[in-house]
mmCIF file of C-alpha atoms in Angstrom:
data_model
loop_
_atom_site.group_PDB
_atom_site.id
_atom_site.type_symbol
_atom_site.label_atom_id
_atom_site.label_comp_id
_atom_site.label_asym_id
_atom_site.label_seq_id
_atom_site.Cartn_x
_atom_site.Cartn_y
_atom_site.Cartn_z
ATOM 1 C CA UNK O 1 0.000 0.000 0.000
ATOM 2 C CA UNK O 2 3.042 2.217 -0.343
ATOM 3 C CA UNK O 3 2.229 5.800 -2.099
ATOM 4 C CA UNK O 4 5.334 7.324 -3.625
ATOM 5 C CA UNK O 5 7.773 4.351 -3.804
ATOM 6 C CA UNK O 6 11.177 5.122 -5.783
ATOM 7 C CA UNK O 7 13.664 3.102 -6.793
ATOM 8 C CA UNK O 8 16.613 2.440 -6.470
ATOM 9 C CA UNK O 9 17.174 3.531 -2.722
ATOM 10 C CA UNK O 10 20.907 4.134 -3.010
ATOM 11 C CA UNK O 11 22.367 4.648 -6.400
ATOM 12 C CA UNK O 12 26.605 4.638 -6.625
ATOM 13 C CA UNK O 13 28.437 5.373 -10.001
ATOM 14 C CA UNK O 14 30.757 7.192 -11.590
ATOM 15 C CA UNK O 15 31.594 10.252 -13.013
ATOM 16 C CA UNK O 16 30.215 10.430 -16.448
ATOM 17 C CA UNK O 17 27.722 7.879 -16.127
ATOM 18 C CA UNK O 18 24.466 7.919 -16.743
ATOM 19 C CA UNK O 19 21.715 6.326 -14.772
ATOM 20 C CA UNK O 20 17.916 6.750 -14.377
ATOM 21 C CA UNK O 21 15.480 7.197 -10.972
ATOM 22 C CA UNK O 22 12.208 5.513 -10.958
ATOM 23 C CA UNK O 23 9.056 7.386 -9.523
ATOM 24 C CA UNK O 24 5.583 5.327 -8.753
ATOM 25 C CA UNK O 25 2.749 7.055 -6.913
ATOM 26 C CA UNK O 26 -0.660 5.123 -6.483
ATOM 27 C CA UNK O 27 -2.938 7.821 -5.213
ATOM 28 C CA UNK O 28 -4.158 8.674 -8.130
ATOM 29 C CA UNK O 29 -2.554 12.414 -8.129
ATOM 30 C CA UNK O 30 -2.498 14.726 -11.116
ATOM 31 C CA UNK O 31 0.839 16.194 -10.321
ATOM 32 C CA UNK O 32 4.277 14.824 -9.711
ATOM 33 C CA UNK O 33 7.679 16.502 -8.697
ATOM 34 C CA UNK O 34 11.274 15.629 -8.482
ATOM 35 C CA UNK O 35 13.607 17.684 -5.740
ATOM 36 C CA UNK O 36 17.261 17.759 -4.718
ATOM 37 C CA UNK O 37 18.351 17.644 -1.016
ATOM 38 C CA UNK O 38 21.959 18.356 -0.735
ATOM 39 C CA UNK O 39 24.487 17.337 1.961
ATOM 40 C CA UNK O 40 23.659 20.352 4.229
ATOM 41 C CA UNK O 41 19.950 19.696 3.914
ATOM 42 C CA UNK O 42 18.843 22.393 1.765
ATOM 43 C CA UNK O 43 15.924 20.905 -0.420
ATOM 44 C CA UNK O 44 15.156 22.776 -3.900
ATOM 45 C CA UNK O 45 12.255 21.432 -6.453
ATOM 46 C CA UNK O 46 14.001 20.429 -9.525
ATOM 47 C CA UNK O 47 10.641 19.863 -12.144
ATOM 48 C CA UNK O 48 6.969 19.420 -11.425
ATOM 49 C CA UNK O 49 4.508 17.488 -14.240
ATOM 50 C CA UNK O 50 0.794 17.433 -14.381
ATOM 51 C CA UNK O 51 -1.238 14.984 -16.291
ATOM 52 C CA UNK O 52 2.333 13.773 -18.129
ATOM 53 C CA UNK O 53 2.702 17.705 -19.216
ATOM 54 C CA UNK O 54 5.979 19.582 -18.087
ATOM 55 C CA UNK O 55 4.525 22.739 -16.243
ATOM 56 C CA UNK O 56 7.568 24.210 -14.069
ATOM 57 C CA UNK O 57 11.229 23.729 -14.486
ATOM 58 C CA UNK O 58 13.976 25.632 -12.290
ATOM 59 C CA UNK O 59 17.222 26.086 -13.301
ATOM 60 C CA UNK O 60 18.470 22.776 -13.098
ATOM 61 C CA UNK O 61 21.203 21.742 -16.173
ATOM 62 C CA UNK O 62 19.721 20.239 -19.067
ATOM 63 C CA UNK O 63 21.541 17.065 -18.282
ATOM 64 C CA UNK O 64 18.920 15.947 -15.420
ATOM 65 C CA UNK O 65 15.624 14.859 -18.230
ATOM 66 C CA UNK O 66 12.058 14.106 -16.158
ATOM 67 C CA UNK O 67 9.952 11.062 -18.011
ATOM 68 C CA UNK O 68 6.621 10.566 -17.447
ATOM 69 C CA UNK O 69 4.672 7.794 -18.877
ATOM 70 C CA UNK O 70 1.534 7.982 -17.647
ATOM 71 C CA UNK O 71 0.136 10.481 -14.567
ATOM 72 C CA UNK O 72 1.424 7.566 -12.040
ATOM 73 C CA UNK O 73 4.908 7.832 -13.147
ATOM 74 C CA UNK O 74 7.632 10.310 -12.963
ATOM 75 C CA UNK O 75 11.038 9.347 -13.684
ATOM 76 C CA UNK O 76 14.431 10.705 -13.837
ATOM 77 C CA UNK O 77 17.466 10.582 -15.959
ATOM 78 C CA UNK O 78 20.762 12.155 -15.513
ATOM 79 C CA UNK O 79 23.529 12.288 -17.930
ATOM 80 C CA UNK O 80 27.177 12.887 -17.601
ATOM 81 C CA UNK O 81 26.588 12.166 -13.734
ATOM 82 C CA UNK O 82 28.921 15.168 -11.869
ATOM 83 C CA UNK O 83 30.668 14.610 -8.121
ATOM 84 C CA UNK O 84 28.033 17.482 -7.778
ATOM 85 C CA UNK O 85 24.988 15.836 -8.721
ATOM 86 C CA UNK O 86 25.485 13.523 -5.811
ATOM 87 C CA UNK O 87 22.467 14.496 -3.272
ATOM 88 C CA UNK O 88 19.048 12.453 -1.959
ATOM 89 C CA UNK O 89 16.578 13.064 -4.553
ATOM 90 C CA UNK O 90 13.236 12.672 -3.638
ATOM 91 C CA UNK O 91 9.469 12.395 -5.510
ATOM 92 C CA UNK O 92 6.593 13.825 -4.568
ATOM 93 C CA UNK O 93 2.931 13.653 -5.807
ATOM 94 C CA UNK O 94 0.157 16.093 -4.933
ATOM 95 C CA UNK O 95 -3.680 15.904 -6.074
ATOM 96 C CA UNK O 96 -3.695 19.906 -7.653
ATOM 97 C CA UNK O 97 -1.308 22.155 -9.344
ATOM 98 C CA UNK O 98 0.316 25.056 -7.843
ATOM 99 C CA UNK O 99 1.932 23.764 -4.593
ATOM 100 C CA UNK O 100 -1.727 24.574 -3.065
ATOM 101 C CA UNK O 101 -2.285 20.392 -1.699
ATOM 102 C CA UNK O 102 -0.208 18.675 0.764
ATOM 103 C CA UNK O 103 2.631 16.998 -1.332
ATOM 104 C CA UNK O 104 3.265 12.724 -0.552
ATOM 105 C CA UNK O 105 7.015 12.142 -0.890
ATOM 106 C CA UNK O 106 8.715 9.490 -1.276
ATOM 107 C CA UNK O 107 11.661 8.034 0.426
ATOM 108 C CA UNK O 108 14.289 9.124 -1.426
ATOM 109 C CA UNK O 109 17.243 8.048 -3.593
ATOM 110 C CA UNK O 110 20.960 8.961 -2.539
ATOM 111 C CA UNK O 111 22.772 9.228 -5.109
ATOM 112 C CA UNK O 112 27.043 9.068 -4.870
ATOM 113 C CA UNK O 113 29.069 10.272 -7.741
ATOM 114 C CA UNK O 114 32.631 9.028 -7.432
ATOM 115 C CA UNK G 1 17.824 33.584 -2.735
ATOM 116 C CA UNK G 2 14.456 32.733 -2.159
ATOM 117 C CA UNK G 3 14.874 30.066 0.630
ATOM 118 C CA UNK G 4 12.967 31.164 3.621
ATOM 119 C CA UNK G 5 15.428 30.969 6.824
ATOM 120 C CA UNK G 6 14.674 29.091 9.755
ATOM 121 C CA UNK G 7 15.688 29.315 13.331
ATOM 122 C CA UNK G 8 16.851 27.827 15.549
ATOM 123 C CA UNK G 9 18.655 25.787 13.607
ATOM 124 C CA UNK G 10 18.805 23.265 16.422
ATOM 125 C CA UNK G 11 16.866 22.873 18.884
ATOM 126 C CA UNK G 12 17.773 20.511 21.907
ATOM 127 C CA UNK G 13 14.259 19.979 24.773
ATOM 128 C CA UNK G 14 13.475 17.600 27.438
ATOM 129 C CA UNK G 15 10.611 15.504 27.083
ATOM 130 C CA UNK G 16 7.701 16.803 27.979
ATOM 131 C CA UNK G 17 8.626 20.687 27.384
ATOM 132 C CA UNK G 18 7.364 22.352 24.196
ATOM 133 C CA UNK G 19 9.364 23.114 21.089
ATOM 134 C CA UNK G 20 8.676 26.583 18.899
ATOM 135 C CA UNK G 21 10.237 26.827 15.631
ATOM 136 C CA UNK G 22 10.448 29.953 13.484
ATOM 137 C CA UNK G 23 10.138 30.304 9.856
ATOM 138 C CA UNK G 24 10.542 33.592 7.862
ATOM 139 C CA UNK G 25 10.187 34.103 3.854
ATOM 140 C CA UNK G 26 11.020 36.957 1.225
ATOM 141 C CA UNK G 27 8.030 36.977 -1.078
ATOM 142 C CA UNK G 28 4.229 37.179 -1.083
ATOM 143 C CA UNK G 29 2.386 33.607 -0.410
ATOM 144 C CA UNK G 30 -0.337 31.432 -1.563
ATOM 145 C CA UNK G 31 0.534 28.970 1.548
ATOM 146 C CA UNK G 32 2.901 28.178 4.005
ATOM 147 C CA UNK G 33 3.712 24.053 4.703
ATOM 148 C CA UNK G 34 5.323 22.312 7.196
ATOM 149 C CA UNK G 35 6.960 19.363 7.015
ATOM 150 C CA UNK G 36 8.764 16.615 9.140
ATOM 151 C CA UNK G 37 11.801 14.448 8.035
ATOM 152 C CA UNK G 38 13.394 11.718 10.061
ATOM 153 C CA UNK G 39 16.638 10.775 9.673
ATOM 154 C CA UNK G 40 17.123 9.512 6.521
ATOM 155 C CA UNK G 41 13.590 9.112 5.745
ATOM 156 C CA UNK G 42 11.156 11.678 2.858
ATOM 157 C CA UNK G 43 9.371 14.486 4.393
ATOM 158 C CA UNK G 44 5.945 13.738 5.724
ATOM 159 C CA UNK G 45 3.535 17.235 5.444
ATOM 160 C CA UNK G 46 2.361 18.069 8.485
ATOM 161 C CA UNK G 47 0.193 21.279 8.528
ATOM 162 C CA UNK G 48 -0.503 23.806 5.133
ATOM 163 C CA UNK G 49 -1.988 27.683 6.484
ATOM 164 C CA UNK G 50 -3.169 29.742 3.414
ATOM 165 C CA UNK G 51 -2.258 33.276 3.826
ATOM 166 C CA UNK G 52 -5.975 34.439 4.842
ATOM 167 C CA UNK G 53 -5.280 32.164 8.331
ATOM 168 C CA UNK G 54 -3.663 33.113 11.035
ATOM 169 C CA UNK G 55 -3.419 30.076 13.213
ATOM 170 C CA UNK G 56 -4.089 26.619 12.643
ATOM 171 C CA UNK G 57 -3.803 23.418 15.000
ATOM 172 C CA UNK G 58 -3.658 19.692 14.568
ATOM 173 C CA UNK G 59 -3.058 17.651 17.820
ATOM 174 C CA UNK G 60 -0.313 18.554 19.418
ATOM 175 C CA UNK G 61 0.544 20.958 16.839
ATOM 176 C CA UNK G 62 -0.199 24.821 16.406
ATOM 177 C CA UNK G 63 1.252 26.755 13.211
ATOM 178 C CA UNK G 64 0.902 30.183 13.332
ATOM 179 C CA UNK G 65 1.180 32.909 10.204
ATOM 180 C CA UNK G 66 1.489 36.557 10.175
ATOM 181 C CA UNK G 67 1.894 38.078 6.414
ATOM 182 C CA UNK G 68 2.621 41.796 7.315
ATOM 183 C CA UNK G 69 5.965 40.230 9.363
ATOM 184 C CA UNK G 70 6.712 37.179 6.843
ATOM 185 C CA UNK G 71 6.986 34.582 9.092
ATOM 186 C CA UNK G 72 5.761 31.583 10.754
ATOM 187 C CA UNK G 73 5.929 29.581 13.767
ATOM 188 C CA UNK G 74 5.626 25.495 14.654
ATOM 189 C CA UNK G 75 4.432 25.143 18.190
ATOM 190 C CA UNK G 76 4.658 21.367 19.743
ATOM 191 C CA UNK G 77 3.297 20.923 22.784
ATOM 192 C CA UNK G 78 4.179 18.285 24.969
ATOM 193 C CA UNK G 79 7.149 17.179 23.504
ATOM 194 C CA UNK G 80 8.211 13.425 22.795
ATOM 195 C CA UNK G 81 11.151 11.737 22.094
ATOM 196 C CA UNK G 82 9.690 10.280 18.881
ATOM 197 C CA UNK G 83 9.291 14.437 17.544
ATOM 198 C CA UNK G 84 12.870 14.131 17.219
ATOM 199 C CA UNK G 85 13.705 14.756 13.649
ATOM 200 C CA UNK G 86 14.249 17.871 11.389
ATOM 201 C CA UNK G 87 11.523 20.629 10.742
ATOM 202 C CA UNK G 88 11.431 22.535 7.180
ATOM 203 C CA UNK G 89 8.702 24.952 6.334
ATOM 204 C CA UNK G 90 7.959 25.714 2.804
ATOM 205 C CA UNK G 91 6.228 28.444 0.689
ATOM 206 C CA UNK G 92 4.195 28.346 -2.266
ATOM 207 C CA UNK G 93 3.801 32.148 -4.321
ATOM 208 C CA UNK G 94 0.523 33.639 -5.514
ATOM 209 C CA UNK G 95 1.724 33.020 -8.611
ATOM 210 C CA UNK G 96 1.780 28.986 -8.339
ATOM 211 C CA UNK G 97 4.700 28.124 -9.891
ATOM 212 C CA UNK G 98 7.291 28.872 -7.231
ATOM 213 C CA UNK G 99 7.520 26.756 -4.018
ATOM 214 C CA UNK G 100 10.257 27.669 -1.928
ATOM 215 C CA UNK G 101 11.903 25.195 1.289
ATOM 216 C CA UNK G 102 13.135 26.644 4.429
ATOM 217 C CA UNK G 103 16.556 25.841 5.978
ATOM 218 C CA UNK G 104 15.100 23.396 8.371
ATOM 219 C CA UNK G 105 15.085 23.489 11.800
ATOM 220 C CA UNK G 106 16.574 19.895 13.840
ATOM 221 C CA UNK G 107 14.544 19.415 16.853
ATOM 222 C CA UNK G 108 16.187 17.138 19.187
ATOM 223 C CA UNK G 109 13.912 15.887 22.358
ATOM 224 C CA UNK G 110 15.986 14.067 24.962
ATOM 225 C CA UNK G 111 13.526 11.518 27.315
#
């Protein structure tokens, strides 16, 4: 019965590598989002998608690409992984737009770039 | 930036005592959120107060929000050793498309 589930939990790689995060969510929400949460805790929204459609993207490189399928599913892609890109990401759903619902997150992925 | 500053930073209570957290933001709000993450764990939402409320409670819990001064405060009453974890709050902007975390707050409560 798990709401936001992402996989993998912990992600380890190298420089230059690229590698994908999953995003599920089963309560039927219309949006999605992906954040970063550095090492000092600082937690920034990276992209948010309704109904599969991109609707806000901060200023995050062009290397980090957000998939989503279908309204349950919002996943991640990094290229040319950085020693910078190495954070806990973490998915969130929410039933409206706007950041005007409580938001469901997910446990998180760490990610380690080496 | 547009990161809304917290304080304390940490916080360190006995059991039983009450913990206030303060939260204070730049721009003009749609709502202010407050969430709870455990170490190592995703942030669970704990209270959202639009910006026509000024106080708003859930159990132990009382968030309070005054626009003219920017800022916010988590009350928790009665402390417990399982409210150890840290505190963020978060705004969203009139406009919708900006939603902004704080610096987080770690709330330790000692039994």
């Amino acid at each position: 019965d798990t709401a936001v589930s992402q996989t993998p939990k912990y992600l380890v790689t190298q420089m230059g590598n690229d590698k994908s995060i999953k995003c599920e969510q089963n309560l039927g929400h219309d949006t999605m989002y992906w954040y970063k949460q550095d090492s000092k805790k600082f937690l920034k929204i990276m992209f948010s998608y309704n109904n599969k459609e991109l609707i806000i993207n901060e200023t995050v490189p062009n290397r980090f690409s957000p998939k989503s399928p279908d309204k349950a599913h919002l996943n991640l892609h990094i290229n040319s992984l950085e020693l910078g890109d190495s954070a806990v990401y973490f998915c969130a759903s929410s039933p409206g737009t706007g950041f005007t619902d409580t938001q469901y997150f997910g446990p998180g992925t760490r990610l380690t770039v080496l | 930036s547009q990161q809304g500053e917290e304080d304390p930073q940490a916080l360190s209570i006995q059991e039983g005592e009450n913990a206030t957290m303060n939260c204070s933001y730049k721009t003009s709000i749609n709502n202010l959120q407050w969430y709870r993450q455990n170490s190592g764990r995703g942030l669970v939402h704990l209270i959202l107060i639009r910006s026509n409320e000024r106080e708003k409670h859930s159990g132990r819990l009382r968030v309070t929000l005054d626009t003219s001064k920017k800022s916010s405060s988590l009350l928790i009453t009665a402390s417990r050793a399982a409210d150890t974890a840290s505190y963020f709050c978060a705004t969203a902007s009139n406009t919708g498309n900006q939603f902004y975390f704080g610096t987080g707050t770690s709330l330790t409560v000692i039994p």
